[in-house]
Short mmCIF file of C-alpha atoms in Angstrom, two decimals:
data_model
loop_
_atom_site.label_atom_id
_atom_site.label_comp_id
_atom_site.label_asym_id
_atom_site.label_seq_id
_atom_site.Cartn_x
_atom_site.Cartn_y
_atom_site.Cartn_z
CA MET C 29 -26.98 10.86 14.09
CA LYS C 30 -25.08 14.07 14.76
CA HIS C 31 -22.16 14.85 12.46
CA GLU C 32 -21.08 18.17 13.93
CA LYS C 33 -17.87 16.85 15.50
CA TRP C 34 -16.33 15.36 12.38
CA GLN C 35 -17.66 18.13 10.15
CA ASP C 36 -16.08 20.75 12.42
CA ALA C 37 -12.77 18.89 12.26
CA ALA C 38 -12.84 19.13 8.49
CA LYS C 39 -13.60 22.84 8.59
CA GLU C 40 -10.55 23.44 10.79
CA ARG C 41 -8.15 22.22 8.09
CA GLN C 42 -6.17 25.09 6.67
CA PRO C 43 -6.45 25.87 2.94
CA LEU C 44 -3.43 25.04 0.84
CA THR C 45 -1.24 27.95 -0.10
CA GLY C 46 1.78 28.16 -2.35
CA GLY C 47 5.15 29.38 -1.18
CA LYS C 48 7.62 31.67 -2.91
CA ARG C 49 10.26 29.15 -3.96
CA ALA C 50 10.61 28.34 -7.67
CA THR C 51 9.83 24.66 -8.22
CA LYS C 52 11.42 22.91 -11.18
CA LEU C 53 9.69 20.03 -12.96
CA TRP C 54 11.68 17.26 -14.61
CA MET C 55 9.68 14.91 -16.86
CA LEU C 56 11.02 11.37 -17.11
CA GLY C 57 10.54 9.14 -20.14
CA GLY C 58 11.63 5.54 -20.54
CA SER C 59 14.77 5.75 -22.68
CA ALA C 60 17.38 5.84 -19.94
CA LEU C 61 15.56 3.83 -17.28
CA ASP C 62 14.40 0.72 -19.10
CA GLY C 63 15.59 -2.74 -18.22
CA ALA C 64 12.73 -4.05 -16.09
CA GLU C 65 10.06 -6.33 -17.48
CA ALA C 66 7.37 -4.52 -19.44
CA GLU C 67 4.67 -6.02 -17.26
CA GLY C 68 4.94 -5.82 -13.49
CA GLY C 69 8.36 -4.19 -13.44
CA ALA C 70 8.88 -0.73 -12.00
CA ALA C 71 10.11 0.57 -15.33
CA ALA C 72 6.63 0.00 -16.72
CA LEU C 73 5.66 3.19 -14.93
CA PHE C 74 7.75 5.14 -17.42
CA HIS C 75 5.56 5.27 -20.48
CA ALA C 76 4.62 7.83 -23.06
CA ASP C 77 1.87 9.30 -20.87
CA SER C 78 4.45 10.24 -18.24
CA ARG C 79 5.77 12.90 -20.62
CA ARG C 80 2.79 15.06 -19.83
CA LEU C 81 1.68 16.47 -16.50
CA SER C 82 -1.79 15.25 -15.66
CA ALA C 83 -4.56 17.71 -16.47
CA GLY C 84 -5.76 19.91 -13.67
CA SER C 85 -2.42 20.55 -12.00
CA GLY C 86 -2.27 24.21 -12.94
CA ARG C 87 -3.68 26.26 -10.09
CA GLY C 88 -2.08 29.59 -10.93
CA GLN C 89 0.19 29.55 -7.88
CA GLU C 90 3.03 27.31 -9.05
CA GLU C 91 6.09 28.62 -10.81
CA ILE C 92 7.46 25.85 -13.01
CA LEU C 93 10.85 26.86 -14.32
CA GLY C 94 10.83 24.47 -17.24
CA ILE C 95 10.46 20.93 -18.49
CA ALA C 96 13.76 19.22 -19.13
CA ASP C 97 14.06 17.65 -22.56
CA ALA C 98 17.52 16.28 -21.80
CA PRO C 99 17.85 12.51 -21.32
CA ASP C 100 16.63 11.12 -18.03
CA THR C 101 20.17 10.66 -16.77
CA CYS C 102 20.73 14.42 -17.01
CA ALA C 103 17.48 15.15 -15.18
CA LEU C 104 18.39 12.71 -12.43
CA GLN C 105 21.90 14.13 -12.10
CA GLU C 106 20.49 17.64 -11.86
CA ALA C 107 17.93 16.61 -9.25
CA GLY C 108 20.62 14.70 -7.37
CA ALA C 109 22.80 17.80 -7.30
CA VAL C 110 19.91 19.77 -5.77
CA LEU C 111 19.65 17.19 -2.99
CA ALA C 112 23.42 17.06 -2.45
CA ALA C 113 23.37 20.84 -2.01
CA GLY C 114 20.75 20.59 0.74
CA GLY C 115 17.58 21.08 -1.31
CA THR C 116 14.30 19.20 -1.54
CA VAL C 117 13.07 17.14 -4.49
CA ALA C 118 9.85 15.14 -4.84
CA PHE C 119 10.33 11.86 -6.68
CA PRO C 120 8.34 8.79 -7.72
CA THR C 121 8.49 5.50 -5.88
CA GLU C 122 6.49 2.32 -6.35
CA THR C 123 4.21 3.34 -3.45
CA VAL C 124 3.56 7.11 -3.62
CA TYR C 125 5.64 10.19 -4.44
CA GLY C 126 8.17 11.04 -1.73
CA LEU C 127 9.68 14.38 -0.72
CA GLY C 128 13.41 13.83 -0.39
CA ALA C 129 16.21 15.62 1.44
CA ASP C 130 19.63 14.60 2.74
CA ALA C 131 18.84 12.60 5.88
CA ARG C 132 22.16 13.61 7.45
CA SER C 133 21.51 17.35 7.24
CA THR C 134 19.23 18.96 9.80
CA ALA C 135 18.92 22.08 7.65
CA ALA C 136 17.80 19.99 4.68
CA VAL C 137 15.39 17.87 6.70
CA GLU C 138 13.83 20.93 8.30
CA GLN C 139 12.78 22.02 4.80
CA ILE C 140 10.66 18.86 4.57
CA PHE C 141 8.86 19.70 7.80
CA ALA C 142 8.36 23.30 6.72
CA ALA C 143 7.03 22.45 3.25
CA LYS C 144 4.64 19.79 4.53
CA GLY C 145 3.61 21.51 7.76
CA ARG C 146 4.55 18.21 9.41
CA PRO C 147 4.54 17.80 13.23
CA SER C 148 8.06 17.61 14.59
CA ASP C 149 7.49 14.38 16.54
CA ASN C 150 6.55 12.41 13.41
CA PRO C 151 9.64 10.43 12.30
CA LEU C 152 10.75 10.13 8.68
CA ILE C 153 11.67 7.09 6.59
CA VAL C 154 15.19 7.00 5.16
CA HIS C 155 15.48 5.68 1.61
CA ILE C 156 18.63 3.89 0.43
CA ALA C 157 19.75 2.45 -2.91
CA ASP C 158 21.78 -0.48 -1.59
CA PRO C 159 21.55 -2.59 1.60
CA ALA C 160 25.25 -1.89 2.13
CA GLN C 161 24.28 1.67 3.10
CA LEU C 162 22.78 0.27 6.31
CA GLN C 163 26.29 0.03 7.75
CA GLU C 164 26.39 3.83 7.83
CA LEU C 165 22.97 4.17 9.44
CA VAL C 166 22.30 1.42 11.99
CA THR C 167 24.16 -0.42 14.74
CA GLY C 168 23.09 -3.87 13.62
CA VAL C 169 20.59 -6.08 11.82
CA ASN C 170 19.16 -9.30 13.27
CA ASP C 171 18.42 -12.53 11.41
CA THR C 172 14.71 -11.80 11.03
CA GLU C 173 15.46 -8.42 9.50
CA ARG C 174 17.96 -10.00 7.11
CA ARG C 175 15.36 -12.50 5.92
CA LEU C 176 12.81 -9.73 5.40
CA MET C 177 15.28 -7.64 3.41
CA ALA C 178 16.27 -10.63 1.28
CA GLN C 179 12.63 -11.30 0.44
CA PHE C 180 11.13 -7.81 0.11
CA TRP C 181 13.93 -5.37 -0.80
CA PRO C 182 13.80 -3.50 -3.02
CA GLY C 183 10.12 -3.05 -2.27
CA PRO C 184 7.44 -1.43 -0.10
CA LEU C 185 8.73 -2.66 3.27
CA THR C 186 10.24 -0.35 5.88
CA LEU C 187 12.25 -1.73 8.80
CA VAL C 188 12.59 0.11 12.11
CA LEU C 189 16.21 -0.45 13.16
CA PRO C 190 18.56 0.75 15.94
CA VAL C 191 20.08 4.00 14.71
CA LYS C 192 23.82 4.60 14.77
CA PRO C 193 24.44 7.74 16.87
CA GLY C 194 25.03 10.76 14.64
CA ALA C 195 24.25 8.89 11.41
CA VAL C 196 21.17 10.98 10.58
CA SER C 197 19.68 14.25 11.73
CA PRO C 198 17.76 13.95 15.01
CA ARG C 199 14.82 15.48 13.14
CA VAL C 200 14.63 12.26 11.10
CA THR C 201 14.23 10.01 14.14
CA ALA C 202 12.12 12.50 16.17
CA GLY C 203 14.42 11.84 19.11
CA LEU C 204 13.96 8.05 19.05
CA ASP C 205 16.82 5.54 19.23
CA THR C 206 15.60 3.89 16.04
CA VAL C 207 15.46 4.85 12.37
CA ALA C 208 13.00 3.63 9.72
CA VAL C 209 14.74 2.51 6.51
CA ARG C 210 13.62 1.10 3.18
CA MET C 211 14.97 0.43 -0.31
CA PRO C 212 12.35 1.48 -2.89
CA ASP C 213 11.53 -0.64 -5.94
CA HIS C 214 11.58 2.12 -8.55
CA PRO C 215 14.38 2.83 -11.02
CA ALA C 216 14.09 6.62 -10.76
CA ALA C 217 14.14 6.57 -6.96
CA LEU C 218 17.20 4.32 -6.86
CA ALA C 219 19.00 6.36 -9.52
CA LEU C 220 18.22 9.60 -7.69
CA ILE C 221 19.57 8.30 -4.39
CA ARG C 222 22.78 7.24 -6.11
CA ALA C 223 23.07 10.55 -7.97
CA SER C 224 22.64 12.53 -4.76
CA GLY C 225 25.18 10.53 -2.79
CA CYS C 226 22.84 10.84 0.21
CA PRO C 227 20.52 8.61 2.17
CA LEU C 228 17.22 10.40 1.55
CA ALA C 229 14.71 11.17 4.26
CA ALA C 230 11.44 11.11 2.35
CA PRO C 231 7.87 11.21 3.64
CA SER C 232 5.00 11.43 1.16
CA ALA C 233 5.19 14.60 -0.95
CA ASN C 234 1.98 16.28 0.19
CA ARG C 235 0.84 18.79 2.75
CA SER C 236 0.61 17.03 6.13
CA GLY C 237 -2.82 15.50 6.64
CA ARG C 238 -3.74 15.53 2.94
CA PRO C 239 -4.13 12.47 0.70
CA SER C 240 -0.75 11.18 -0.43
CA PRO C 241 0.30 11.91 -4.04
CA THR C 242 0.25 9.17 -6.64
CA LEU C 243 0.94 11.62 -9.51
CA ALA C 244 3.36 14.51 -9.92
CA ALA C 245 0.28 16.68 -10.43
CA HIS C 246 -0.79 15.92 -6.86
CA VAL C 247 2.63 17.03 -5.59
CA LEU C 248 2.33 20.34 -7.42
CA GLU C 249 -1.17 20.90 -6.06
CA ASP C 250 0.16 20.76 -2.52
CA LEU C 251 3.80 21.80 -2.60
CA SER C 252 4.58 23.87 -5.69
CA GLY C 253 6.44 26.96 -4.57
CA ALA C 254 7.52 25.26 -1.34
CA ILE C 255 10.09 22.75 -2.67
CA ASP C 256 12.96 22.87 -5.15
CA GLY C 257 11.83 20.32 -7.70
CA VAL C 258 9.62 17.43 -8.78
CA LEU C 259 10.61 14.39 -10.85
CA ASP C 260 7.54 13.25 -12.81
CA GLY C 261 7.74 9.51 -13.41
CA GLY C 262 4.07 8.85 -14.07
CA PRO C 263 1.56 7.17 -11.74
CA ALA C 264 2.64 5.22 -8.67
CA GLY C 265 2.11 1.49 -9.03
CA VAL C 266 1.12 0.38 -5.51
CA GLY C 267 -0.75 3.52 -4.46
CA VAL C 268 -0.34 3.29 -0.68
CA GLU C 269 2.76 3.74 1.43
CA SER C 270 5.15 1.03 2.54
CA THR C 271 4.47 -1.41 5.34
CA VAL C 272 6.46 -0.47 8.45
CA VAL C 273 7.56 -3.25 10.82
CA GLN C 274 9.75 -3.99 13.80
CA ALA C 275 11.27 -7.46 13.78
CA ALA C 276 12.58 -9.35 16.80
CA PRO C 277 15.47 -11.83 16.63
CA ASP C 278 13.06 -14.69 17.47
CA GLY C 279 11.13 -14.07 14.26
CA ALA C 280 8.24 -12.08 15.71
CA VAL C 281 7.20 -9.15 13.50
CA THR C 282 5.06 -6.22 14.65
CA VAL C 283 3.27 -4.21 11.97
CA LEU C 284 3.42 -0.52 12.88
CA ARG C 285 1.77 0.60 9.65
CA PRO C 286 0.10 -1.65 7.06
CA GLY C 287 1.07 -0.99 3.47
CA GLY C 288 2.33 -2.44 0.23
CA ILE C 289 3.59 -5.70 1.78
CA THR C 290 0.68 -7.61 3.29
CA GLU C 291 0.54 -9.46 6.60
CA GLU C 292 0.02 -12.65 4.65
CA GLN C 293 3.31 -12.06 2.81
CA LEU C 294 5.11 -11.32 6.08
CA ALA C 295 3.74 -14.52 7.62
CA GLY C 296 5.62 -16.49 4.98
CA ILE C 297 8.90 -15.24 6.47
CA ALA C 298 8.21 -14.39 10.12
CA ALA C 299 7.58 -16.77 13.01
CA SER C 300 4.60 -14.61 13.99
CA VAL C 301 2.96 -11.40 12.81
CA ARG C 302 0.92 -9.04 14.97
CA ARG C 303 -0.51 -5.56 14.49
CA ASP C 304 0.60 -2.86 16.88
CA PRO C 305 -2.35 -2.10 19.21
CA ALA C 306 -1.94 1.61 18.41
CA LEU C 307 -3.34 0.92 14.93
CA ALA C 308 -6.80 0.55 16.46
CA HIS C 309 -6.84 4.16 17.68
CA ALA C 310 -7.10 7.46 15.86
CA GLY C 311 -4.24 9.07 17.73
CA GLY C 312 -4.01 12.71 18.64
CA THR C 313 -1.84 15.36 20.15
CA ASP C 314 -1.89 13.60 23.53
CA SER C 315 -0.90 10.21 22.10
CA PRO C 316 2.56 8.76 22.78
CA ALA C 317 5.37 9.65 20.40
CA PRO C 318 4.91 7.53 17.25
CA ARG C 319 7.46 4.81 16.47
CA SER C 320 6.51 5.00 12.80
CA PRO C 321 5.03 7.50 10.36
CA GLY C 322 1.25 7.17 10.18
CA MET C 323 0.75 6.20 13.84
CA LYS C 324 -0.38 9.62 15.07
CA TYR C 325 -2.47 12.56 13.82
CA THR C 326 -5.06 12.66 11.06
CA HIS C 327 -3.63 11.57 7.73
CA TYR C 328 -4.72 11.27 4.13
CA ALA C 329 -7.80 13.47 4.66
CA PRO C 330 -9.84 15.21 1.96
CA GLN C 331 -11.02 18.74 2.62
CA GLY C 332 -14.62 17.63 3.10
CA ALA C 333 -15.94 15.78 6.16
CA LEU C 334 -15.50 12.03 5.62
CA CYS C 335 -17.18 9.23 7.54
CA VAL C 336 -16.91 5.45 7.06
CA VAL C 337 -20.14 3.44 7.14
CA THR C 338 -20.06 -0.12 8.49
CA GLY C 339 -22.73 -2.79 8.85
CA ARG C 340 -23.45 -6.50 8.86
CA THR C 341 -24.87 -6.53 5.33
CA ALA C 342 -24.21 -4.61 2.12
CA ALA C 343 -27.92 -3.80 1.90
CA ALA C 344 -27.93 -2.15 5.33
CA VAL C 345 -24.81 -0.14 4.51
CA SER C 346 -26.16 1.03 1.15
CA ALA C 347 -29.50 2.06 2.64
CA ARG C 348 -27.84 4.03 5.44
CA ILE C 349 -25.41 5.75 3.09
CA GLN C 350 -28.19 6.88 0.77
CA ALA C 351 -30.29 8.13 3.69
CA GLU C 352 -27.36 10.19 4.96
CA LEU C 353 -26.60 11.52 1.46
CA ASP C 354 -30.24 12.55 0.98
CA ALA C 355 -30.26 14.35 4.32
CA ALA C 356 -27.04 16.19 3.46
CA ARG C 357 -28.38 17.31 0.09
CA THR C 358 -31.51 18.60 1.85
CA ARG C 359 -29.18 20.70 3.99
CA GLY C 360 -27.66 22.11 0.81
CA GLU C 361 -24.34 20.25 1.08
CA LYS C 362 -22.51 18.85 -1.93
CA THR C 363 -22.18 15.11 -1.39
CA GLY C 364 -19.71 12.41 -2.30
CA VAL C 365 -19.58 8.64 -1.91
CA LEU C 366 -16.59 6.30 -2.07
CA SER C 367 -17.74 2.84 -3.07
CA PHE C 368 -16.90 -0.22 -5.17
CA ASP C 369 -17.98 -1.42 -8.59
CA GLU C 370 -20.46 -3.86 -7.05
CA HIS C 371 -22.40 -1.05 -5.30
CA ILE C 372 -21.57 2.27 -6.98
CA GLY C 373 -24.77 2.20 -9.04
CA PHE C 374 -26.91 2.19 -5.90
CA TYR C 375 -26.10 5.76 -4.91
CA ARG C 376 -27.40 9.21 -5.79
CA ALA C 377 -24.58 11.59 -4.91
CA ASP C 378 -23.04 14.68 -6.49
CA VAL C 379 -19.72 12.83 -6.80
CA ALA C 380 -19.47 9.03 -6.86
CA VAL C 381 -16.01 7.44 -6.89
CA SER C 382 -15.40 3.71 -7.30
CA LEU C 383 -12.28 2.02 -5.97
CA GLY C 384 -12.77 -0.90 -8.35
CA SER C 385 -13.99 -4.36 -7.47
CA LEU C 386 -14.17 -5.61 -3.88
CA ALA C 387 -12.31 -8.66 -5.16
CA ALA C 388 -9.29 -6.53 -6.18
CA PRO C 389 -7.89 -4.66 -3.15
CA GLU C 390 -4.73 -3.84 -5.10
CA GLU C 391 -6.87 -1.71 -7.43
CA ALA C 392 -8.50 0.00 -4.44
CA ALA C 393 -5.03 0.84 -3.13
CA ARG C 394 -4.06 2.41 -6.46
CA ARG C 395 -7.26 4.47 -6.68
CA LEU C 396 -7.77 5.57 -3.07
CA TYR C 397 -5.77 8.79 -2.81
CA ALA C 398 -6.69 10.05 -6.26
CA GLY C 399 -10.32 9.35 -5.40
CA LEU C 400 -10.14 11.41 -2.22
CA ARG C 401 -8.57 14.26 -4.17
CA GLN C 402 -11.39 13.99 -6.72
CA PHE C 403 -13.84 15.02 -3.99
CA ASP C 404 -11.73 18.10 -3.30
CA GLU C 405 -11.67 19.06 -6.97
CA ALA C 406 -15.47 18.85 -7.08
CA GLY C 407 -15.92 20.79 -3.82
CA ALA C 408 -17.80 17.95 -2.10
CA ALA C 409 -18.22 18.70 1.60
CA PHE C 410 -20.17 15.68 2.93
CA LEU C 411 -18.45 12.37 2.18
CA LEU C 412 -19.32 8.79 3.01
CA ALA C 413 -17.30 5.65 2.32
CA GLU C 414 -17.94 1.92 2.26
CA THR C 415 -15.52 -0.56 3.79
CA CYS C 416 -13.67 -3.47 2.21
CA PRO C 417 -12.44 -6.76 3.72
CA GLU C 418 -9.23 -6.27 5.70
CA GLU C 419 -7.39 -9.01 3.87
CA GLY C 420 -4.26 -8.58 1.77
CA LEU C 421 -3.91 -4.97 0.66
CA GLY C 422 -7.42 -4.37 2.02
CA ALA C 423 -5.85 -3.92 5.47
CA ALA C 424 -3.78 -0.99 4.19
CA VAL C 425 -6.77 0.49 2.33
CA MET C 426 -8.92 0.41 5.47
CA ASN C 427 -6.11 1.82 7.62
CA ARG C 428 -5.78 4.81 5.29
CA LEU C 429 -9.54 5.24 4.92
CA LEU C 430 -10.13 5.27 8.68
CA LYS C 431 -7.25 7.69 9.16
CA ALA C 432 -8.69 9.94 6.45
CA ALA C 433 -12.02 9.89 8.29
CA GLY C 434 -10.41 10.58 11.66
CA HIS C 435 -11.90 7.22 12.73
CA HIS C 436 -15.43 8.66 12.43
CA ILE C 437 -17.72 5.69 11.79
CA ILE C 438 -21.46 5.30 11.25
CA ASP C 439 -22.87 1.91 12.24
CA ALA C 440 -25.65 1.11 9.76
CA ASP C 441 -27.10 -1.42 12.20
CA ALA C 442 -27.43 1.03 15.09
#
């Protein structure tokens, strides 16, 4: 099989470069943000380890002004003031780290696009701290949407709603008559939104096209010097972005982007659940304008050339992956494989990353983006990945993995 097309696409990705803005880092502990259950609650993310920045973040190009040792409330107030003044701050959510700016200010929102290198027709999600804020943003909410909010907010569910004219910058909606809104399930995110006094437009806090950040260290790798600040709240709990849906009054729900709320969970509330047909395609510059983030362009990609290997049996997939890895090493390429605990021992690769057990898609979701970044850190150029069942969070994992690979697939049975 020829790999030139997807390898060339990887080579065209621009190297990451730092900007000239001074980026401040605030480290959050647990003293001022406790109150959730120790297990399963969002506050569990704030533990002793979150007082340190993960190793490997220093690349020599970031200018960190200082680590705040004031209480968390002071750090959040300071970060909120930056946002209220039109700046940009990356912050933790239960899904991934987001890059926030005042959704009402075009000048502020344009800083998001500039820092990320994000295409202008890719809409942004607006984050709120209270459902009452919807009155300022949308023209109405139907019964299906109310039921979804009652069940899943705060949480990793984004609703695409009819936007109130003039409520947010047109850069947020990318010219559409709808706006994507969610209420995150993370104490720091909610406190920051309240401290800023703004609805926050916030895509993932990474360079456009790169794997999303699940640690503050990932944010600094991509955006230090290009944004005003980063709130470090430790690792993200879900690990993939929110599910984005449109809901009809009759109870029909269309999934525009799979994510932290599964289709099975939605089916417990909705009369019917369907995936948008656009999810089956890679997208591109000639695709229609996206109704949701993640529906167009290559996303989540490592710097090496990634391909997903499919097949009827695990044995066929494993054999094909190893044959391709051996051929790449013969060509002098550094290789990487993304696999699962059940199969990781089968492979001889320069870098082998496990996403956990095939029986635990929630663990795969937590590990995916960090795993893709691990290949970059090792300089692996030829990357192959196994698939997982598209059930539960597995649907979101496979959506992100195929996007990261630009929908380049090797059929082991061919």
